[in-house]
Amino acid sequence: GEDVEQSLFLSVREGDSSVINCTYTDSSSTYLYWYKQEPGAGLQLLTYIFSNMDMKQDQRLTVLLNKKDKHLSLRIADTQTGDSAIYFCAETLTNTGNQFYFGTGTSLTVIP
Amino acid sequence: DVKVTQSSRYLVKRTGEKVFLECVQDMDHENMFWYRQDPGLGLRLIYFSYDVKMKEKGDIPEGYSVSREKKERFSLILESASTNQTSMYLCASSEGGSNQPQHFGDGTRLSIL
């Protein structure tokens, strides 16, 4: 099956930028998503990008997609303590459009 | 706003019990999903449903079954609970068609003793 990989942990200082990375193996991805999970809660959709786009910006969030390298990143500008959470990338594929393939999640810790 | 409600936030059951986890969504979504979340493993799909009375196995269906008698409700059933089913269970829903974003409930943390 599809393999979606993320680093497990990331620590940044408050006010710095955070970059969370994700790699995937199947080149037939159609959409790629970023979700945020706060402690004790479900997943909240942050943003998503169509696979023929290179970049999408939404306020403090910038998504970059390198389709050749099968690499997706989420940059959070001016990171705040409220950004501390687990971040999941996910993708859908051309032939299984209803099914999401999730990464293992990156736990972001923001140090005051 | 989409609302996905899971009936319990925390649940403690005993080995061998039959366990029901309930999920209700209020946006008339066609698709509904059950995942389990374990540290270091991310989310793993147990079952999903794209219509009433329809179900499809996900990646780890063993030991589980599901029921979708009404469009808004998707139930996950542990036929005979075992300790290795202790986990966080997440329900999600999405509109019909491909590539629609999934919307999640707050999860049920299930402990099997």
Coordinates of C-alpha atoms in Angstrom, one line a residue:
Chain A
G1 CA 0.0 0.0 0.0
E2 CA 0.9 3.7 -0.1
D3 CA 3.6 4.8 2.3
V4 CA 3.5 8.3 3.8
E5 CA 6.4 9.3 6.1
Q6 CA 6.9 12.1 8.6
S7 CA 9.4 12.9 11.3
L8 CA 7.9 12.1 14.7
F9 CA 9.1 15.3 16.6
L10 CA 9.9 18.9 16.0
S11 CA 10.8 21.7 18.5
V12 CA 10.9 25.4 17.6
R13 CA 11.1 28.6 19.6
E14 CA 8.1 30.9 19.8
G15 CA 8.2 33.5 16.9
D16 CA 10.4 31.3 14.7
S17 CA 9.1 29.5 11.6
S18 CA 8.3 25.8 11.7
V19 CA 8.7 23.5 8.7
I20 CA 7.0 20.1 8.9
N21 CA 8.0 17.7 6.1
C22 CA 6.2 14.7 4.5
T23 CA 7.2 12.3 1.8
Y24 CA 5.1 9.8 -0.1
T25 CA 5.7 7.0 -2.5
D26 CA 2.7 6.9 -4.9
S27 CA 3.0 9.4 -7.8
S28 CA -0.7 9.2 -8.6
S29 CA -1.7 11.5 -5.7
T30 CA -4.5 13.9 -6.5
Y31 CA -4.9 16.0 -3.3
L32 CA -2.6 16.4 -0.4
Y33 CA -3.8 17.6 3.0
W34 CA -2.5 18.9 6.3
Y35 CA -4.4 18.2 9.5
K36 CA -3.8 19.5 13.1
Q37 CA -4.6 17.5 16.2
E38 CA -4.6 19.2 19.5
P39 CA -4.3 17.1 22.7
G40 CA -7.4 15.0 23.4
A41 CA -9.1 16.2 20.2
G42 CA -9.8 14.9 16.7
L43 CA -8.1 16.1 13.6
Q44 CA -8.8 19.5 12.2
L45 CA -8.4 20.2 8.5
L46 CA -5.8 23.1 8.1
T47 CA -5.4 23.2 4.3
Y48 CA -5.0 21.2 1.2
I49 CA -3.4 21.4 -2.2
F50 CA -4.2 19.9 -5.6
S51 CA -1.3 17.9 -6.9
N52 CA -0.8 20.1 -10.0
M53 CA 0.0 23.1 -7.7
D54 CA 3.4 23.9 -6.3
M55 CA 2.5 26.2 -3.5
K56 CA -0.5 27.4 -1.5
Q57 CA -0.5 30.2 1.1
D58 CA -3.1 30.8 3.7
Q59 CA -2.3 33.4 6.3
R60 CA 0.6 32.0 8.4
L61 CA 0.6 28.7 6.6
T62 CA 2.5 27.9 3.4
V63 CA 2.3 24.5 1.7
L64 CA 5.0 23.5 -0.8
L65 CA 4.7 20.5 -3.1
N66 CA 7.6 19.0 -5.0
K67 CA 5.9 16.4 -7.0
K68 CA 9.1 15.2 -8.7
D69 CA 10.6 14.4 -5.3
K70 CA 7.2 13.4 -3.8
H71 CA 7.8 15.8 -1.0
L72 CA 5.2 18.0 0.8
S73 CA 6.0 20.6 3.5
L74 CA 4.0 22.9 5.8
R75 CA 5.6 26.1 6.9
I76 CA 4.1 27.9 9.9
A77 CA 5.3 31.5 10.1
D78 CA 5.7 33.2 13.5
T79 CA 5.0 30.0 15.4
Q80 CA 2.9 30.5 18.6
T81 CA 2.5 28.2 21.7
G82 CA -1.0 27.5 20.4
D83 CA 0.5 25.8 17.4
S84 CA 1.8 23.0 19.6
A85 CA 0.0 19.9 18.3
I86 CA 0.4 16.8 16.1
Y87 CA 0.4 17.6 12.4
F88 CA -0.6 14.9 9.9
C89 CA -0.2 15.0 6.2
A90 CA -2.5 12.9 4.1
E91 CA -3.1 12.2 0.4
T92 CA -5.7 10.7 -1.9
L93 CA -4.9 8.8 -5.0
T94 CA -6.4 8.7 -8.5
N95 CA -7.8 5.2 -8.3
T96 CA -9.0 5.3 -4.6
G97 CA -10.3 8.8 -4.3
N98 CA -12.4 8.3 -1.2
Q99 CA -9.6 6.8 0.8
F100 CA -7.0 8.9 2.7
Y101 CA -3.5 7.8 3.4
F102 CA -2.2 9.4 6.5
G103 CA 1.4 9.9 7.7
T104 CA 2.5 9.0 11.2
G105 CA 2.2 12.5 12.4
T106 CA 4.8 15.1 13.6
S107 CA 4.5 16.4 17.2
L108 CA 5.4 20.1 17.2
T109 CA 6.5 21.6 20.5
V110 CA 6.8 25.4 20.6
I111 CA 9.2 26.6 23.3
P112 CA 8.2 30.0 24.9
Chain B
D1 CA -19.8 23.9 10.2
V2 CA -19.6 20.1 9.9
K3 CA -20.3 18.4 13.2
V4 CA -19.1 14.8 13.8
T5 CA -20.1 13.5 17.2
Q6 CA -18.7 10.4 18.8
S7 CA -20.9 9.1 21.7
S8 CA -18.1 8.7 24.3
R9 CA -14.8 10.5 24.9
Y10 CA -13.5 7.7 27.2
L11 CA -14.7 4.1 27.6
V12 CA -13.4 1.2 29.7
K13 CA -14.4 -2.3 28.9
R14 CA -13.4 -5.8 29.8
T15 CA -11.8 -8.5 27.6
G16 CA -14.4 -10.5 25.8
E17 CA -17.1 -7.9 26.0
K18 CA -19.0 -6.7 22.9
V19 CA -18.3 -3.0 22.4
F20 CA -20.2 -0.4 20.4
L21 CA -18.7 2.9 19.3
E22 CA -21.2 5.3 17.8
C23 CA -20.6 8.2 15.4
V24 CA -23.2 10.7 14.1
Q25 CA -22.7 13.4 11.5
D26 CA -25.1 16.3 10.7
M27 CA -24.0 17.3 7.2
D28 CA -25.7 14.6 5.1
H29 CA -22.3 13.2 4.1
E30 CA -22.3 10.0 2.0
N31 CA -18.9 8.8 3.2
M32 CA -18.0 7.7 6.8
F33 CA -14.8 6.2 8.2
W34 CA -13.5 4.6 11.3
Y35 CA -9.8 4.8 12.2
R36 CA -7.7 3.8 15.1
Q37 CA -4.7 6.0 16.2
D38 CA -1.7 4.6 18.0
P39 CA 1.5 6.4 18.8
G40 CA 4.1 6.1 16.1
L41 CA 1.7 4.4 13.7
G42 CA -0.5 7.4 12.7
L43 CA -4.1 6.7 11.6
R44 CA -5.0 3.3 10.3
L45 CA -8.3 2.7 8.5
I46 CA -10.5 0.0 9.9
Y47 CA -13.7 0.3 7.8
F48 CA -15.4 2.9 5.7
S49 CA -18.9 3.3 4.2
Y50 CA -19.9 5.3 1.1
D51 CA -23.7 4.7 1.5
V52 CA -26.3 3.4 3.8
K53 CA -25.9 -0.4 4.3
M54 CA -22.6 -0.3 2.3
K55 CA -19.3 -1.0 3.9
E56 CA -15.7 -1.6 2.8
K57 CA -12.8 -3.1 4.7
G58 CA -9.9 -0.8 5.4
D59 CA -6.3 -1.8 6.3
I60 CA -7.0 -3.5 9.7
P61 CA -10.6 -4.8 9.8
E62 CA -9.8 -8.0 11.8
G63 CA -11.7 -8.1 15.1
Y64 CA -14.1 -5.3 14.1
S65 CA -17.4 -4.9 12.2
V66 CA -19.5 -1.9 11.3
S67 CA -23.1 -1.0 10.8
R68 CA -24.6 1.8 8.7
E69 CA -28.4 1.6 8.9
K70 CA -29.0 5.4 8.6
K71 CA -27.0 7.9 6.6
E72 CA -26.0 10.0 9.6
R73 CA -24.8 7.1 11.8
F74 CA -21.9 4.8 11.5
S75 CA -21.2 2.3 14.3
L76 CA -18.0 0.4 15.0
I77 CA -18.4 -2.9 16.8
L78 CA -15.7 -4.9 18.6
E79 CA -17.2 -8.4 18.6
S80 CA -15.1 -9.7 21.5
A81 CA -12.8 -7.0 22.9
S82 CA -9.2 -7.8 23.4
T83 CA -6.4 -5.8 25.1
N84 CA -4.7 -5.1 21.8
Q85 CA -7.7 -3.1 20.8
T86 CA -7.0 -0.5 23.5
S87 CA -6.5 2.6 21.4
M88 CA -7.9 6.0 20.3
Y89 CA -10.8 5.6 17.8
L90 CA -11.6 8.4 15.4
C91 CA -14.7 8.7 13.2
A92 CA -14.7 10.9 10.1
S93 CA -17.1 11.8 7.3
S94 CA -16.9 13.4 3.9
E95 CA -19.1 14.4 1.0
G96 CA -19.7 11.9 -1.8
G97 CA -17.2 11.7 -4.6
S98 CA -13.5 11.6 -4.6
N99 CA -11.0 13.7 -2.8
Q100 CA -13.4 15.4 -0.5
P101 CA -11.8 16.5 2.8
Q102 CA -12.6 14.3 5.8
H103 CA -14.1 15.9 8.9
F104 CA -13.3 14.2 12.3
G105 CA -15.0 13.7 15.6
D106 CA -13.1 14.3 18.9
G107 CA -12.3 10.6 19.2
T108 CA -13.1 7.9 21.8
R109 CA -10.2 6.6 24.0
L110 CA -11.0 3.0 24.6
S111 CA -9.3 0.9 27.2
I112 CA -9.8 -2.9 27.3
L113 CA -8.8 -4.4 30.7

